[in-house]
Amino acid sequence: LISVIVGTILCIVAARSWSNPRRSRLLARIGFLVIFMMPFALALIPFSQMMSFGHLNDDAQRQQAEGLMSVLLGLQFVMLVAPKAIALFVGIIRSSVTLKTLIPESSLPGWTAAIVAPLYSVFIFIVLALVNQVMPDYKLLLGLGCVMAAPMVYVLKFKDMLARTTPETITSVLAPVKLISTIFSVIGFTLIAMYVMDLEVFTIGDAITLLLHLAGNTLLMTVVAADLNLELIGYEHRQSKVDHLNHLHEVLEQRFNELAADNVAPWREASTTSNRMPMPAAIAR
């Protein structure tokens, strides 16, 4: 709670300092780190091992109480950490798509979204497989499935994400893609919230808190990731102009030509000798 309060104050001050980009950027990053890292630090502390169950005389009851407390603490930390981990992926993807709309002449935002989206889907798939073995439920499985499908919509349009184009073209291309991805996300998180409300240990307040944490962390991660992406775009643009004047640019170009020649040469050699060799020998070569 203290980390959320401190991080929120830093983010408010960062927003009010928008006219000073350097100060605003620094405060936003510090606020993000405070809010994001604290749950992970707390999750490393074995609280269940610090509790005493000596008042229970029966060993079976003591072990049952210790196991139940460990499960409850684990679920509580999942509620704290899961929104952070999900927001990390979602924020990076959202910031990349936003920057691709604003700066369609650069391909870097498209590369970021195309790389992070499959990683996000793999992360959700791991959670899906784990939950399916521990406490399967159709609402949770469908919800996680929709959440996993949402980023893959951008992967299907990765060519458009990587293309250098005009604002009008990229807007017309990304608008329906963003809509489909958003629909999948809303359906998925709604089903997950319904599943959380059905659990005996959680209430409707816990579900609302989970969604608010997820929305807040996603928004903050989007701002921070967009700022970092924008820095990378500017650096890449400046570096590309310098590289043309650097002798290493010619060396790199020569290296790519050599690699391409090495890849093509064996196939050319095999094709020229295939008429003189039996088929198995040509394939082996």
PDB file of C-alpha atoms in Angstrom:
ATOM      1  CA  LEU A   1       0.000   0.000   0.000  1.00  0.00           C
ATOM      2  CA  ILE A   2       2.832   2.371   0.846  1.00  0.00           C
ATOM      3  CA  SER A   3       4.510   1.646  -2.491  1.00  0.00           C
ATOM      4  CA  VAL A   4       1.253   2.382  -4.362  1.00  0.00           C
ATOM      5  CA  ILE A   5       0.807   5.675  -2.511  1.00  0.00           C
ATOM      6  CA  VAL A   6       4.420   6.759  -3.096  1.00  0.00           C
ATOM      7  CA  GLY A   7       4.333   5.684  -6.740  1.00  0.00           C
ATOM      8  CA  THR A   8       1.027   7.463  -7.323  1.00  0.00           C
ATOM      9  CA  ILE A   9       2.395  10.713  -5.855  1.00  0.00           C
ATOM     10  CA  LEU A  10       5.466  10.455  -8.088  1.00  0.00           C
ATOM     11  CA  CYS A  11       3.280   9.840 -11.165  1.00  0.00           C
ATOM     12  CA  ILE A  12       1.041  12.828 -10.336  1.00  0.00           C
ATOM     13  CA  VAL A  13       4.084  15.082  -9.935  1.00  0.00           C
ATOM     14  CA  ALA A  14       5.490  13.667 -13.194  1.00  0.00           C
ATOM     15  CA  ALA A  15       2.239  14.477 -15.008  1.00  0.00           C
ATOM     16  CA  ARG A  16       2.238  18.029 -13.636  1.00  0.00           C
ATOM     17  CA  SER A  17       5.855  18.425 -14.771  1.00  0.00           C
ATOM     18  CA  TRP A  18       5.035  17.713 -18.421  1.00  0.00           C
ATOM     19  CA  SER A  19       6.692  20.964 -19.512  1.00  0.00           C
ATOM     20  CA  ASN A  20      10.017  19.621 -18.191  1.00  0.00           C
ATOM     21  CA  PRO A  21      10.416  16.328 -20.081  1.00  0.00           C
ATOM     22  CA  ARG A  22      13.608  15.276 -18.329  1.00  0.00           C
ATOM     23  CA  ARG A  23      12.114  15.689 -14.835  1.00  0.00           C
ATOM     24  CA  SER A  24       8.770  14.199 -15.851  1.00  0.00           C
ATOM     25  CA  ARG A  25      10.461  11.184 -17.413  1.00  0.00           C
ATOM     26  CA  LEU A  26      12.631  10.548 -14.348  1.00  0.00           C
ATOM     27  CA  LEU A  27       9.730  10.789 -11.891  1.00  0.00           C
ATOM     28  CA  ALA A  28       7.529   8.512 -14.004  1.00  0.00           C
ATOM     29  CA  ARG A  29      10.236   5.864 -14.197  1.00  0.00           C
ATOM     30  CA  ILE A  30      10.919   5.994 -10.457  1.00  0.00           C
ATOM     31  CA  GLY A  31       7.190   5.766  -9.716  1.00  0.00           C
ATOM     32  CA  PHE A  32       6.882   2.800 -12.043  1.00  0.00           C
ATOM     33  CA  LEU A  33       9.789   0.984 -10.389  1.00  0.00           C
ATOM     34  CA  VAL A  34       8.393   1.597  -6.897  1.00  0.00           C
ATOM     35  CA  ILE A  35       4.936   0.290  -7.797  1.00  0.00           C
ATOM     36  CA  PHE A  36       6.166  -2.541 -10.003  1.00  0.00           C
ATOM     37  CA  MET A  37       9.004  -3.997  -7.943  1.00  0.00           C
ATOM     38  CA  MET A  38       7.536  -3.944  -4.420  1.00  0.00           C
ATOM     39  CA  PRO A  39       5.155  -6.937  -4.865  1.00  0.00           C
ATOM     40  CA  PHE A  40       8.001  -9.025  -6.290  1.00  0.00           C
ATOM     41  CA  ALA A  41      10.188  -8.116  -3.310  1.00  0.00           C
ATOM     42  CA  LEU A  42       7.413  -9.073  -0.874  1.00  0.00           C
ATOM     43  CA  ALA A  43       6.768 -12.338  -2.728  1.00  0.00           C
ATOM     44  CA  LEU A  44      10.327 -13.450  -1.938  1.00  0.00           C
ATOM     45  CA  ILE A  45       9.657 -13.321   1.833  1.00  0.00           C
ATOM     46  CA  PRO A  46       8.384 -16.718   3.165  1.00  0.00           C
ATOM     47  CA  PHE A  47       5.640 -15.331   5.417  1.00  0.00           C
ATOM     48  CA  SER A  48       4.046 -18.750   5.988  1.00  0.00           C
ATOM     49  CA  GLN A  49       7.297 -20.026   7.515  1.00  0.00           C
ATOM     50  CA  MET A  50       7.289 -17.141  10.004  1.00  0.00           C
ATOM     51  CA  MET A  51       3.905 -18.118  11.434  1.00  0.00           C
ATOM     52  CA  SER A  52       3.555 -20.294  14.517  1.00  0.00           C
ATOM     53  CA  PHE A  53       0.966 -23.062  14.649  1.00  0.00           C
ATOM     54  CA  GLY A  54       2.117 -24.402  18.023  1.00  0.00           C
ATOM     55  CA  HIS A  55      -1.329 -23.960  19.555  1.00  0.00           C
ATOM     56  CA  LEU A  56      -2.521 -26.885  17.411  1.00  0.00           C
ATOM     57  CA  ASN A  57      -1.677 -30.089  19.279  1.00  0.00           C
ATOM     58  CA  ASP A  58      -2.587 -32.471  16.475  1.00  0.00           C
ATOM     59  CA  ASP A  59       0.204 -32.818  13.888  1.00  0.00           C
ATOM     60  CA  ALA A  60      -2.310 -33.464  11.110  1.00  0.00           C
ATOM     61  CA  GLN A  61      -4.208 -30.271  11.939  1.00  0.00           C
ATOM     62  CA  ARG A  62      -0.967 -28.328  12.131  1.00  0.00           C
ATOM     63  CA  GLN A  63       0.169 -29.523   8.705  1.00  0.00           C
ATOM     64  CA  GLN A  64      -3.270 -28.836   7.244  1.00  0.00           C
ATOM     65  CA  ALA A  65      -3.302 -25.305   8.669  1.00  0.00           C
ATOM     66  CA  GLU A  66       0.219 -24.608   7.397  1.00  0.00           C
ATOM     67  CA  GLY A  67      -0.689 -25.868   3.922  1.00  0.00           C
ATOM     68  CA  LEU A  68      -3.908 -23.861   3.816  1.00  0.00           C
ATOM     69  CA  MET A  69      -2.141 -20.676   4.930  1.00  0.00           C
ATOM     70  CA  SER A  70       0.573 -21.184   2.304  1.00  0.00           C
ATOM     71  CA  VAL A  71      -2.063 -21.585  -0.412  1.00  0.00           C
ATOM     72  CA  LEU A  72      -3.948 -18.465   0.717  1.00  0.00           C
ATOM     73  CA  LEU A  73      -0.770 -16.383   0.860  1.00  0.00           C
ATOM     74  CA  GLY A  74       0.247 -17.712  -2.546  1.00  0.00           C
ATOM     75  CA  LEU A  75      -3.104 -16.692  -4.046  1.00  0.00           C
ATOM     76  CA  GLN A  76      -2.823 -13.240  -2.472  1.00  0.00           C
ATOM     77  CA  PHE A  77       0.613 -12.726  -3.997  1.00  0.00           C
ATOM     78  CA  VAL A  78      -0.645 -13.972  -7.352  1.00  0.00           C
ATOM     79  CA  MET A  79      -3.302 -11.253  -7.130  1.00  0.00           C
ATOM     80  CA  LEU A  80      -0.521  -8.713  -6.514  1.00  0.00           C
ATOM     81  CA  VAL A  81       2.086  -9.950  -8.988  1.00  0.00           C
ATOM     82  CA  ALA A  82      -0.112 -11.133 -11.886  1.00  0.00           C
ATOM     83  CA  PRO A  83      -1.371  -7.631 -12.812  1.00  0.00           C
ATOM     84  CA  LYS A  84       2.233  -6.401 -12.859  1.00  0.00           C
ATOM     85  CA  ALA A  85       3.450  -9.191 -15.128  1.00  0.00           C
ATOM     86  CA  ILE A  86       0.463  -8.892 -17.484  1.00  0.00           C
ATOM     87  CA  ALA A  87       0.733  -5.094 -17.530  1.00  0.00           C
ATOM     88  CA  LEU A  88       4.405  -5.391 -18.492  1.00  0.00           C
ATOM     89  CA  PHE A  89       3.565  -7.186 -21.739  1.00  0.00           C
ATOM     90  CA  VAL A  90       0.342  -5.300 -22.479  1.00  0.00           C
ATOM     91  CA  GLY A  91       1.950  -1.908 -21.806  1.00  0.00           C
ATOM     92  CA  ILE A  92       4.862  -2.592 -24.143  1.00  0.00           C
ATOM     93  CA  ILE A  93       2.528  -3.773 -26.929  1.00  0.00           C
ATOM     94  CA  ARG A  94       0.143  -0.815 -26.491  1.00  0.00           C
ATOM     95  CA  SER A  95       2.991   1.689 -26.464  1.00  0.00           C
ATOM     96  CA  SER A  96       4.475   0.146 -29.611  1.00  0.00           C
ATOM     97  CA  VAL A  97       1.162   0.274 -31.458  1.00  0.00           C
ATOM     98  CA  THR A  98       0.594   3.874 -30.342  1.00  0.00           C
ATOM     99  CA  LEU A  99       4.055   4.951 -31.486  1.00  0.00           C
ATOM    100  CA  LYS A 100       3.606   3.100 -34.773  1.00  0.00           C
ATOM    101  CA  THR A 101       0.475   5.206 -35.334  1.00  0.00           C
ATOM    102  CA  LEU A 102       2.285   8.427 -34.417  1.00  0.00           C
ATOM    103  CA  ILE A 103       5.601   7.629 -36.156  1.00  0.00           C
ATOM    104  CA  PRO A 104       4.704   5.234 -38.993  1.00  0.00           C
ATOM    105  CA  GLU A 105       7.925   6.130 -40.825  1.00  0.00           C
ATOM    106  CA  SER A 106       9.869   4.001 -38.302  1.00  0.00           C
ATOM    107  CA  SER A 107       9.786   0.204 -38.211  1.00  0.00           C
ATOM    108  CA  LEU A 108      11.139  -0.110 -34.649  1.00  0.00           C
ATOM    109  CA  PRO A 109       7.723   0.049 -32.877  1.00  0.00           C
ATOM    110  CA  GLY A 110       6.480  -2.684 -35.175  1.00  0.00           C
ATOM    111  CA  TRP A 111       9.465  -4.880 -34.343  1.00  0.00           C
ATOM    112  CA  THR A 112       8.838  -4.389 -30.611  1.00  0.00           C
ATOM    113  CA  ALA A 113       5.165  -5.372 -30.875  1.00  0.00           C
ATOM    114  CA  ALA A 114       5.912  -8.330 -33.165  1.00  0.00           C
ATOM    115  CA  ILE A 115       8.525  -9.704 -30.729  1.00  0.00           C
ATOM    116  CA  VAL A 116       6.729  -9.081 -27.420  1.00  0.00           C
ATOM    117  CA  ALA A 117       3.276 -10.300 -28.547  1.00  0.00           C
ATOM    118  CA  PRO A 118       4.289 -13.990 -28.926  1.00  0.00           C
ATOM    119  CA  LEU A 119       6.167 -13.844 -25.601  1.00  0.00           C
ATOM    120  CA  TYR A 120       3.015 -12.532 -23.942  1.00  0.00           C
ATOM    121  CA  SER A 121       0.960 -15.347 -25.460  1.00  0.00           C
ATOM    122  CA  VAL A 122       3.493 -17.941 -24.263  1.00  0.00           C
ATOM    123  CA  PHE A 123       3.340 -16.468 -20.742  1.00  0.00           C
ATOM    124  CA  ILE A 124      -0.462 -16.678 -20.730  1.00  0.00           C
ATOM    125  CA  PHE A 125      -0.289 -20.233 -22.098  1.00  0.00           C
ATOM    126  CA  ILE A 126       1.956 -21.281 -19.203  1.00  0.00           C
ATOM    127  CA  VAL A 127      -0.534 -19.800 -16.732  1.00  0.00           C
ATOM    128  CA  LEU A 128      -3.371 -21.485 -18.618  1.00  0.00           C
ATOM    129  CA  ALA A 129      -1.693 -24.900 -18.467  1.00  0.00           C
ATOM    130  CA  LEU A 130      -0.902 -24.506 -14.758  1.00  0.00           C
ATOM    131  CA  VAL A 131      -4.410 -23.406 -13.805  1.00  0.00           C
ATOM    132  CA  ASN A 132      -5.964 -26.148 -15.912  1.00  0.00           C
ATOM    133  CA  GLN A 133      -4.114 -28.754 -13.832  1.00  0.00           C
ATOM    134  CA  VAL A 134      -4.760 -27.167 -10.429  1.00  0.00           C
ATOM    135  CA  MET A 135      -8.300 -25.715 -10.574  1.00  0.00           C
ATOM    136  CA  PRO A 136      -9.869 -25.999 -14.033  1.00  0.00           C
ATOM    137  CA  ASP A 137     -12.900 -23.853 -14.805  1.00  0.00           C
ATOM    138  CA  TYR A 138     -14.428 -23.028 -18.161  1.00  0.00           C
ATOM    139  CA  LYS A 139     -14.671 -19.299 -17.426  1.00  0.00           C
ATOM    140  CA  LEU A 140     -11.022 -19.053 -16.450  1.00  0.00           C
ATOM    141  CA  LEU A 141      -9.852 -21.172 -19.383  1.00  0.00           C
ATOM    142  CA  LEU A 142     -11.903 -19.178 -21.896  1.00  0.00           C
ATOM    143  CA  GLY A 143     -10.771 -15.921 -20.318  1.00  0.00           C
ATOM    144  CA  LEU A 144      -7.096 -16.813 -20.485  1.00  0.00           C
ATOM    145  CA  GLY A 145      -7.615 -18.112 -24.029  1.00  0.00           C
ATOM    146  CA  CYS A 146      -9.065 -14.762 -25.122  1.00  0.00           C
ATOM    147  CA  VAL A 147      -6.256 -12.887 -23.388  1.00  0.00           C
ATOM    148  CA  MET A 148      -3.737 -15.123 -25.154  1.00  0.00           C
ATOM    149  CA  ALA A 149      -5.382 -14.514 -28.548  1.00  0.00           C
ATOM    150  CA  ALA A 150      -5.459 -10.710 -28.185  1.00  0.00           C
ATOM    151  CA  PRO A 151      -1.738 -10.019 -28.872  1.00  0.00           C
ATOM    152  CA  MET A 152      -1.553 -12.604 -31.643  1.00  0.00           C
ATOM    153  CA  VAL A 153      -3.796 -10.359 -33.752  1.00  0.00           C
ATOM    154  CA  TYR A 154      -0.808  -8.017 -34.135  1.00  0.00           C
ATOM    155  CA  VAL A 155       1.431 -10.929 -35.126  1.00  0.00           C
ATOM    156  CA  LEU A 156      -0.927 -11.722 -38.005  1.00  0.00           C
ATOM    157  CA  LYS A 157      -0.415  -8.137 -39.205  1.00  0.00           C
ATOM    158  CA  PHE A 158       3.331  -8.032 -38.568  1.00  0.00           C
ATOM    159  CA  LYS A 159       4.125  -7.022 -42.167  1.00  0.00           C
ATOM    160  CA  ASP A 160       2.000  -3.911 -41.808  1.00  0.00           C
ATOM    161  CA  MET A 161       3.560  -3.242 -38.401  1.00  0.00           C
ATOM    162  CA  LEU A 162       7.068  -3.345 -39.872  1.00  0.00           C
ATOM    163  CA  ALA A 163       6.357  -1.354 -43.021  1.00  0.00           C
ATOM    164  CA  ARG A 164       7.446   2.276 -43.238  1.00  0.00           C
ATOM    165  CA  THR A 165       4.331   4.100 -44.355  1.00  0.00           C
ATOM    166  CA  THR A 166       2.235   7.259 -43.972  1.00  0.00           C
ATOM    167  CA  PRO A 167      -0.041   8.175 -41.012  1.00  0.00           C
ATOM    168  CA  GLU A 168      -3.170   7.787 -43.118  1.00  0.00           C
ATOM    169  CA  THR A 169      -2.229   4.302 -44.294  1.00  0.00           C
ATOM    170  CA  ILE A 170      -1.150   2.965 -40.906  1.00  0.00           C
ATOM    171  CA  THR A 171      -4.260   4.338 -39.198  1.00  0.00           C
ATOM    172  CA  SER A 172      -6.593   2.597 -41.623  1.00  0.00           C
ATOM    173  CA  VAL A 173      -4.651  -0.656 -41.197  1.00  0.00           C
ATOM    174  CA  LEU A 174      -4.240  -0.674 -37.407  1.00  0.00           C
ATOM    175  CA  ALA A 175      -7.691   0.629 -36.410  1.00  0.00           C
ATOM    176  CA  PRO A 176      -9.563  -2.670 -37.049  1.00  0.00           C
ATOM    177  CA  VAL A 177      -6.661  -4.698 -35.653  1.00  0.00           C
ATOM    178  CA  LYS A 178      -6.674  -2.690 -32.404  1.00  0.00           C
ATOM    179  CA  LEU A 179     -10.455  -3.094 -32.178  1.00  0.00           C
ATOM    180  CA  ILE A 180     -10.298  -6.892 -32.525  1.00  0.00           C
ATOM    181  CA  SER A 181      -7.454  -7.155 -30.000  1.00  0.00           C
ATOM    182  CA  THR A 182      -9.333  -4.941 -27.529  1.00  0.00           C
ATOM    183  CA  ILE A 183     -12.490  -7.054 -27.847  1.00  0.00           C
ATOM    184  CA  PHE A 184     -10.524 -10.215 -27.062  1.00  0.00           C
ATOM    185  CA  SER A 185      -8.884  -8.541 -24.059  1.00  0.00           C
ATOM    186  CA  VAL A 186     -12.159  -7.178 -22.635  1.00  0.00           C
ATOM    187  CA  ILE A 187     -13.900 -10.538 -22.976  1.00  0.00           C
ATOM    188  CA  GLY A 188     -10.931 -12.360 -21.464  1.00  0.00           C
ATOM    189  CA  PHE A 189     -10.507 -10.141 -18.414  1.00  0.00           C
ATOM    190  CA  THR A 190     -14.279 -10.061 -17.837  1.00  0.00           C
ATOM    191  CA  LEU A 191     -14.385 -13.868 -17.710  1.00  0.00           C
ATOM    192  CA  ILE A 192     -11.384 -13.921 -15.371  1.00  0.00           C
ATOM    193  CA  ALA A 193     -13.106 -11.403 -13.067  1.00  0.00           C
ATOM    194  CA  MET A 194     -16.251 -13.564 -13.056  1.00  0.00           C
ATOM    195  CA  TYR A 195     -14.131 -16.568 -12.115  1.00  0.00           C
ATOM    196  CA  VAL A 196     -12.479 -14.659  -9.267  1.00  0.00           C
ATOM    197  CA  MET A 197     -15.889 -13.598  -7.916  1.00  0.00           C
ATOM    198  CA  ASP A 198     -16.990 -17.260  -7.812  1.00  0.00           C
ATOM    199  CA  LEU A 199     -14.109 -18.200  -5.501  1.00  0.00           C
ATOM    200  CA  GLU A 200     -15.012 -18.433  -1.837  1.00  0.00           C
ATOM    201  CA  VAL A 201     -11.845 -16.686  -0.663  1.00  0.00           C
ATOM    202  CA  PHE A 202     -12.415 -13.672  -2.933  1.00  0.00           C
ATOM    203  CA  THR A 203     -15.246 -11.170  -3.111  1.00  0.00           C
ATOM    204  CA  ILE A 204     -16.551  -8.809  -5.764  1.00  0.00           C
ATOM    205  CA  GLY A 205     -14.353  -6.148  -4.205  1.00  0.00           C
ATOM    206  CA  ASP A 206     -11.295  -8.325  -4.869  1.00  0.00           C
ATOM    207  CA  ALA A 207     -12.313  -8.707  -8.514  1.00  0.00           C
ATOM    208  CA  ILE A 208     -12.776  -4.950  -8.894  1.00  0.00           C
ATOM    209  CA  THR A 209      -9.446  -4.365  -7.175  1.00  0.00           C
ATOM    210  CA  LEU A 210      -7.774  -6.830  -9.549  1.00  0.00           C
ATOM    211  CA  LEU A 211      -9.173  -5.062 -12.620  1.00  0.00           C
ATOM    212  CA  LEU A 212      -8.239  -1.626 -11.270  1.00  0.00           C
ATOM    213  CA  HIS A 213      -4.704  -2.780 -10.498  1.00  0.00           C
ATOM    214  CA  LEU A 214      -4.434  -4.240 -13.977  1.00  0.00           C
ATOM    215  CA  ALA A 215      -5.762  -1.084 -15.656  1.00  0.00           C
ATOM    216  CA  GLY A 216      -3.553   1.242 -13.593  1.00  0.00           C
ATOM    217  CA  ASN A 217      -0.395  -0.794 -14.078  1.00  0.00           C
ATOM    218  CA  THR A 218      -1.089  -1.130 -17.804  1.00  0.00           C
ATOM    219  CA  LEU A 219      -1.554   2.624 -18.197  1.00  0.00           C
ATOM    220  CA  LEU A 220       1.639   3.392 -16.270  1.00  0.00           C
ATOM    221  CA  MET A 221       3.611   0.750 -18.171  1.00  0.00           C
ATOM    222  CA  THR A 222       2.298   2.136 -21.473  1.00  0.00           C
ATOM    223  CA  VAL A 223       3.570   5.610 -20.601  1.00  0.00           C
ATOM    224  CA  VAL A 224       6.992   4.385 -19.461  1.00  0.00           C
ATOM    225  CA  ALA A 225       7.394   1.954 -22.384  1.00  0.00           C
ATOM    226  CA  ALA A 226       6.328   4.603 -24.909  1.00  0.00           C
ATOM    227  CA  ASP A 227       8.946   6.950 -23.499  1.00  0.00           C
ATOM    228  CA  LEU A 228      11.654   4.271 -23.758  1.00  0.00           C
ATOM    229  CA  ASN A 229      10.536   3.291 -27.260  1.00  0.00           C
ATOM    230  CA  LEU A 230      10.610   6.906 -28.362  1.00  0.00           C
ATOM    231  CA  GLU A 231      14.169   7.218 -27.078  1.00  0.00           C
ATOM    232  CA  LEU A 232      15.161   4.095 -29.003  1.00  0.00           C
ATOM    233  CA  ILE A 233      13.537   5.405 -32.184  1.00  0.00           C
ATOM    234  CA  GLY A 234      15.424   8.689 -31.887  1.00  0.00           C
ATOM    235  CA  TYR A 235      18.690   6.895 -31.157  1.00  0.00           C
ATOM    236  CA  GLU A 236      18.217   4.515 -34.077  1.00  0.00           C
ATOM    237  CA  HIS A 237      17.455   7.436 -36.412  1.00  0.00           C
ATOM    238  CA  ARG A 238      20.530   9.382 -35.349  1.00  0.00           C
ATOM    239  CA  GLN A 239      22.708   6.269 -35.421  1.00  0.00           C
ATOM    240  CA  SER A 240      21.563   5.347 -38.938  1.00  0.00           C
ATOM    241  CA  LYS A 241      22.759   8.723 -40.223  1.00  0.00           C
ATOM    242  CA  VAL A 242      26.120   8.312 -38.494  1.00  0.00           C
ATOM    243  CA  ASP A 243      26.569   4.740 -39.708  1.00  0.00           C
ATOM    244  CA  HIS A 244      26.671   5.838 -43.329  1.00  0.00           C
ATOM    245  CA  LEU A 245      29.758   7.879 -42.483  1.00  0.00           C
ATOM    246  CA  ASN A 246      31.364   5.090 -40.464  1.00  0.00           C
ATOM    247  CA  HIS A 247      33.719   2.591 -42.073  1.00  0.00           C
ATOM    248  CA  LEU A 248      32.063  -0.166 -40.008  1.00  0.00           C
ATOM    249  CA  HIS A 249      28.944   0.271 -42.142  1.00  0.00           C
ATOM    250  CA  GLU A 250      30.874  -0.994 -45.166  1.00  0.00           C
ATOM    251  CA  VAL A 251      32.360  -3.824 -43.104  1.00  0.00           C
ATOM    252  CA  LEU A 252      28.878  -4.853 -41.939  1.00  0.00           C
ATOM    253  CA  GLU A 253      27.571  -4.731 -45.495  1.00  0.00           C
ATOM    254  CA  GLN A 254      30.429  -6.942 -46.624  1.00  0.00           C
ATOM    255  CA  ARG A 255      29.740  -9.338 -43.749  1.00  0.00           C
ATOM    256  CA  PHE A 256      26.105  -9.717 -44.794  1.00  0.00           C
ATOM    257  CA  ASN A 257      27.177 -10.374 -48.377  1.00  0.00           C
ATOM    258  CA  GLU A 258      29.603 -13.058 -47.218  1.00  0.00           C
ATOM    259  CA  LEU A 259      26.947 -14.727 -45.078  1.00  0.00           C
ATOM    260  CA  ALA A 260      24.497 -14.673 -47.962  1.00  0.00           C
ATOM    261  CA  ALA A 261      27.129 -16.153 -50.271  1.00  0.00           C
ATOM    262  CA  ASP A 262      27.941 -18.885 -47.735  1.00  0.00           C
ATOM    263  CA  ASN A 263      24.278 -19.803 -47.466  1.00  0.00           C
ATOM    264  CA  VAL A 264      23.661 -19.894 -51.196  1.00  0.00           C
ATOM    265  CA  ALA A 265      26.881 -21.549 -52.311  1.00  0.00           C
ATOM    266  CA  PRO A 266      26.194 -25.072 -50.935  1.00  0.00           C
ATOM    267  CA  TRP A 267      22.787 -25.148 -52.615  1.00  0.00           C
ATOM    268  CA  ARG A 268      24.249 -24.004 -55.904  1.00  0.00           C
ATOM    269  CA  GLU A 269      26.961 -26.638 -55.639  1.00  0.00           C
ATOM    270  CA  ALA A 270      24.409 -29.326 -54.835  1.00  0.00           C
ATOM    271  CA  SER A 271      22.229 -28.299 -57.777  1.00  0.00           C
ATOM    272  CA  THR A 272      25.154 -28.440 -60.226  1.00  0.00           C
ATOM    273  CA  THR A 273      26.265 -31.860 -59.013  1.00  0.00           C
ATOM    274  CA  SER A 274      22.827 -33.415 -58.674  1.00  0.00           C
ATOM    275  CA  ASN A 275      22.901 -34.544 -62.321  1.00  0.00           C
ATOM    276  CA  ARG A 276      26.089 -36.515 -61.718  1.00  0.00           C
ATOM    277  CA  MET A 277      25.138 -38.038 -58.329  1.00  0.00           C
ATOM    278  CA  PRO A 278      22.480 -40.466 -57.238  1.00  0.00           C
ATOM    279  CA  MET A 279      19.650 -38.716 -55.352  1.00  0.00           C
ATOM    280  CA  PRO A 280      20.625 -39.907 -51.789  1.00  0.00           C
ATOM    281  CA  ALA A 281      24.198 -38.702 -52.282  1.00  0.00           C
ATOM    282  CA  ALA A 282      23.015 -35.320 -53.553  1.00  0.00           C
ATOM    283  CA  ILE A 283      20.716 -34.874 -50.533  1.00  0.00           C
ATOM    284  CA  ALA A 284      23.514 -35.891 -48.142  1.00  0.00           C
ATOM    285  CA  ARG A 285      25.854 -33.349 -49.780  1.00  0.00           C
TER     286      ARG A 285
END
